[in-house]
Amino acid sequence: MKHGFKTNIVNGVTYLSVPAFDKTGLAVTCFSTRRGGVSAPPLDEMNLGFGRGDEKSNVLRNYELLGNAAGFDALRTVAFSQIHRDGVCIAADLDAGEAFSPRKREYDAVITNTPNLPIATYHADCVPVFLLDTKNRAAGVAHAGWRGTAMKTPAAAIREMAKSFGSCPCDILAAIGPSIGACCFETDSDVPDAMISSFGAVAKKHIVSHGNGKYHVSLPALNALTLLDSGIPEENITISDECTCCKNDLYWSHRATGGIRGTMAAVIMLKGEK
């Protein structure tokens, strides 16, 4: 597996991209940070969530700034309400701008083969998973909190890419972005129980018990297992290795802020045919 995302600073906006994806020239990748937006404290600076108590004009301006920096048309962004399940939306041009719709459609993963259509999921500790089929020109992005990790939401996206676009896992690049790490993700027994039920005994390698009814669980590692189990070659996977809770000065972390926080976006957009 490859390790590390690329940090980009453009016009004061800090965002991350996936080097392996960038090298293909097929897609724009973007994971936003807290830096470079116009939101006021305590949501400073880059908040992309409309439901966080921010001014709508600030959120819209943040989208514009991020899109201009990363190279996608922010007003066409497709994103949905997330409910920690494994629903997958197949996005097309008619869905453009869904991120700004008052409708409450609910999906935790989005896939597309439509060029110039940014698709996104929202994050503030939960795991972002980027997908790019380099052969059939298709892309996906998934949101996996602990429930989505146990449900293997990224696997649902991969299956739907195979069904809808003819994608073969061997042709898919995958990347796991910044999220809360095992260092900070302390849980009760319900989380490890769900992981062992879903993944089997192998999940125990990524669960540490402290003997007091508390556990530390590595959601990034478990999502990497999902990608491998789905048939994506190990050499096609990139992992960020950064913990959003540890680095809450750079990333929004629900746990570190006690829920008083903004929202980040994981965005991927297929480029048009050359």
PDB file of N, CA, C and O in Angstrom, residues 43 47-63 75 97-101 104 122 262-263:
ATOM      1  N   LEU A  43     -16.635  28.006  13.623  1.00  0.00           N
ATOM      2  CA  LEU A  43     -16.622  27.197  12.402  1.00  0.00           C
ATOM      3  C   LEU A  43     -15.520  27.637  11.446  1.00  0.00           C
ATOM      4  O   LEU A  43     -15.543  27.271  10.267  1.00  0.00           O
ATOM      5  N   ASN A  47     -15.924  25.623   6.344  1.00  0.00           N
ATOM      6  CA  ASN A  47     -17.034  24.735   6.711  1.00  0.00           C
ATOM      7  C   ASN A  47     -17.912  24.524   5.495  1.00  0.00           C
ATOM      8  O   ASN A  47     -18.350  25.484   4.861  1.00  0.00           O
ATOM      9  N   LEU A  48     -18.202  23.251   5.176  1.00  0.00           N
ATOM     10  CA  LEU A  48     -19.019  22.917   4.009  1.00  0.00           C
ATOM     11  C   LEU A  48     -20.362  22.307   4.399  1.00  0.00           C
ATOM     12  O   LEU A  48     -21.067  21.768   3.544  1.00  0.00           O
ATOM     13  N   GLY A  49     -20.718  22.411   5.670  1.00  0.00           N
ATOM     14  CA  GLY A  49     -21.974  21.839   6.136  1.00  0.00           C
ATOM     15  C   GLY A  49     -23.039  22.905   6.347  1.00  0.00           C
ATOM     16  O   GLY A  49     -22.824  23.873   7.087  1.00  0.00           O
ATOM     17  N   PHE A  50     -24.203  22.722   5.725  1.00  0.00           N
ATOM     18  CA  PHE A  50     -25.289  23.686   5.868  1.00  0.00           C
ATOM     19  C   PHE A  50     -26.011  23.551   7.209  1.00  0.00           C
ATOM     20  O   PHE A  50     -26.700  24.464   7.625  1.00  0.00           O
ATOM     21  N   GLY A  51     -25.844  22.423   7.871  1.00  0.00           N
ATOM     22  CA  GLY A  51     -26.572  22.193   9.106  1.00  0.00           C
ATOM     23  C   GLY A  51     -25.766  22.420  10.361  1.00  0.00           C
ATOM     24  O   GLY A  51     -26.110  21.913  11.434  1.00  0.00           O
ATOM     25  N   ARG A  52     -24.713  23.213  10.270  1.00  0.00           N
ATOM     26  CA  ARG A  52     -23.812  23.396  11.410  1.00  0.00           C
ATOM     27  C   ARG A  52     -23.992  24.746  12.095  1.00  0.00           C
ATOM     28  O   ARG A  52     -23.196  25.108  12.955  1.00  0.00           O
ATOM     29  N   GLY A  53     -24.988  25.522  11.695  1.00  0.00           N
ATOM     30  CA  GLY A  53     -25.206  26.822  12.303  1.00  0.00           C
ATOM     31  C   GLY A  53     -24.480  27.952  11.612  1.00  0.00           C
ATOM     32  O   GLY A  53     -24.443  29.078  12.128  1.00  0.00           O
ATOM     33  N   ASP A  54     -23.914  27.683  10.444  1.00  0.00           N
ATOM     34  CA  ASP A  54     -23.178  28.686   9.690  1.00  0.00           C
ATOM     35  C   ASP A  54     -24.143  29.490   8.818  1.00  0.00           C
ATOM     36  O   ASP A  54     -25.249  29.044   8.504  1.00  0.00           O
ATOM     37  N   GLU A  55     -23.711  30.679   8.410  1.00  0.00           N
ATOM     38  CA  GLU A  55     -24.466  31.459   7.437  1.00  0.00           C
ATOM     39  C   GLU A  55     -24.413  30.751   6.079  1.00  0.00           C
ATOM     40  O   GLU A  55     -23.335  30.324   5.638  1.00  0.00           O
ATOM     41  N   LYS A  56     -25.565  30.661   5.417  1.00  0.00           N
ATOM     42  CA  LYS A  56     -25.612  29.983   4.113  1.00  0.00           C
ATOM     43  C   LYS A  56     -24.653  30.623   3.128  1.00  0.00           C
ATOM     44  O   LYS A  56     -23.980  29.929   2.350  1.00  0.00           O
ATOM     45  N   SER A  57     -24.557  31.942   3.164  1.00  0.00           N
ATOM     46  CA  SER A  57     -23.661  32.643   2.235  1.00  0.00           C
ATOM     47  C   SER A  57     -22.207  32.255   2.467  1.00  0.00           C
ATOM     48  O   SER A  57     -21.417  32.157   1.515  1.00  0.00           O
ATOM     49  N   ASN A  58     -21.835  31.998   3.724  1.00  0.00           N
ATOM     50  CA  ASN A  58     -20.471  31.553   4.023  1.00  0.00           C
ATOM     51  C   ASN A  58     -20.204  30.180   3.433  1.00  0.00           C
ATOM     52  O   ASN A  58     -19.145  29.939   2.842  1.00  0.00           O
ATOM     53  N   VAL A  59     -21.159  29.268   3.611  1.00  0.00           N
ATOM     54  CA  VAL A  59     -20.977  27.904   3.111  1.00  0.00           C
ATOM     55  C   VAL A  59     -20.856  27.906   1.590  1.00  0.00           C
ATOM     56  O   VAL A  59     -19.980  27.247   1.020  1.00  0.00           O
ATOM     57  N   LEU A  60     -21.717  28.657   0.925  1.00  0.00           N
ATOM     58  CA  LEU A  60     -21.668  28.729  -0.531  1.00  0.00           C
ATOM     59  C   LEU A  60     -20.337  29.310  -1.002  1.00  0.00           C
ATOM     60  O   LEU A  60     -19.744  28.832  -1.981  1.00  0.00           O
ATOM     61  N   ARG A  61     -19.871  30.335  -0.308  1.00  0.00           N
ATOM     62  CA  ARG A  61     -18.578  30.925  -0.669  1.00  0.00           C
ATOM     63  C   ARG A  61     -17.445  29.932  -0.435  1.00  0.00           C
ATOM     64  O   ARG A  61     -16.497  29.856  -1.230  1.00  0.00           O
ATOM     65  N   ASN A  62     -17.531  29.145   0.626  1.00  0.00           N
ATOM     66  CA  ASN A  62     -16.508  28.130   0.884  1.00  0.00           C
ATOM     67  C   ASN A  62     -16.453  27.095  -0.230  1.00  0.00           C
ATOM     68  O   ASN A  62     -15.366  26.677  -0.652  1.00  0.00           O
ATOM     69  N   TYR A  63     -17.630  26.655  -0.692  1.00  0.00           N
ATOM     70  CA  TYR A  63     -17.656  25.727  -1.830  1.00  0.00           C
ATOM     71  C   TYR A  63     -16.962  26.347  -3.043  1.00  0.00           C
ATOM     72  O   TYR A  63     -16.172  25.688  -3.733  1.00  0.00           O
ATOM     73  N   LEU A  75     -20.645  24.333  -7.920  1.00  0.00           N
ATOM     74  CA  LEU A  75     -22.104  24.412  -8.000  1.00  0.00           C
ATOM     75  C   LEU A  75     -22.731  23.152  -8.586  1.00  0.00           C
ATOM     76  O   LEU A  75     -23.935  22.954  -8.481  1.00  0.00           O
ATOM     77  N   GLY A  97     -25.587  19.589  -8.642  1.00  0.00           N
ATOM     78  CA  GLY A  97     -26.043  20.572  -7.672  1.00  0.00           C
ATOM     79  C   GLY A  97     -26.850  20.002  -6.523  1.00  0.00           C
ATOM     80  O   GLY A  97     -27.364  20.754  -5.688  1.00  0.00           O
ATOM     81  N   GLU A  98     -26.933  18.685  -6.429  1.00  0.00           N
ATOM     82  CA  GLU A  98     -27.721  18.052  -5.369  1.00  0.00           C
ATOM     83  C   GLU A  98     -27.241  18.445  -3.976  1.00  0.00           C
ATOM     84  O   GLU A  98     -28.021  18.452  -3.019  1.00  0.00           O
ATOM     85  N   ALA A  99     -25.979  18.802  -3.862  1.00  0.00           N
ATOM     86  CA  ALA A  99     -25.451  19.211  -2.557  1.00  0.00           C
ATOM     87  C   ALA A  99     -26.173  20.437  -2.008  1.00  0.00           C
ATOM     88  O   ALA A  99     -26.160  20.671  -0.793  1.00  0.00           O
ATOM     89  N   PHE A 100     -26.825  21.191  -2.876  1.00  0.00           N
ATOM     90  CA  PHE A 100     -27.478  22.429  -2.456  1.00  0.00           C
ATOM     91  C   PHE A 100     -29.003  22.317  -2.503  1.00  0.00           C
ATOM     92  O   PHE A 100     -29.703  23.315  -2.348  1.00  0.00           O
ATOM     93  N   SER A 101     -29.504  21.116  -2.699  1.00  0.00           N
ATOM     94  CA  SER A 101     -30.943  20.899  -2.794  1.00  0.00           C
ATOM     95  C   SER A 101     -31.569  20.783  -1.413  1.00  0.00           C
ATOM     96  O   SER A 101     -30.979  20.200  -0.497  1.00  0.00           O
ATOM     97  N   LYS A 104     -34.055  15.751   0.862  1.00  0.00           N
ATOM     98  CA  LYS A 104     -33.236  14.985   1.797  1.00  0.00           C
ATOM     99  C   LYS A 104     -33.049  13.546   1.313  1.00  0.00           C
ATOM    100  O   LYS A 104     -33.413  12.588   1.988  1.00  0.00           O
ATOM    101  N   TYR A 122     -19.408  13.779   3.080  1.00  0.00           N
ATOM    102  CA  TYR A 122     -19.048  14.725   4.141  1.00  0.00           C
ATOM    103  C   TYR A 122     -18.402  14.007   5.325  1.00  0.00           C
ATOM    104  O   TYR A 122     -18.787  12.880   5.663  1.00  0.00           O
ATOM    105  N   GLY A 262     -17.262  22.312  12.072  1.00  0.00           N
ATOM    106  CA  GLY A 262     -17.675  22.380  10.688  1.00  0.00           C
ATOM    107  C   GLY A 262     -17.618  21.009  10.033  1.00  0.00           C
ATOM    108  O   GLY A 262     -17.458  19.985  10.703  1.00  0.00           O
ATOM    109  N   THR A 263     -17.745  21.015   8.717  1.00  0.00           N
ATOM    110  CA  THR A 263     -17.797  19.774   7.949  1.00  0.00           C
ATOM    111  C   THR A 263     -16.812  19.854   6.783  1.00  0.00           C
ATOM    112  O   THR A 263     -16.706  20.891   6.128  1.00  0.00           O
TER     113      THR A 263
END
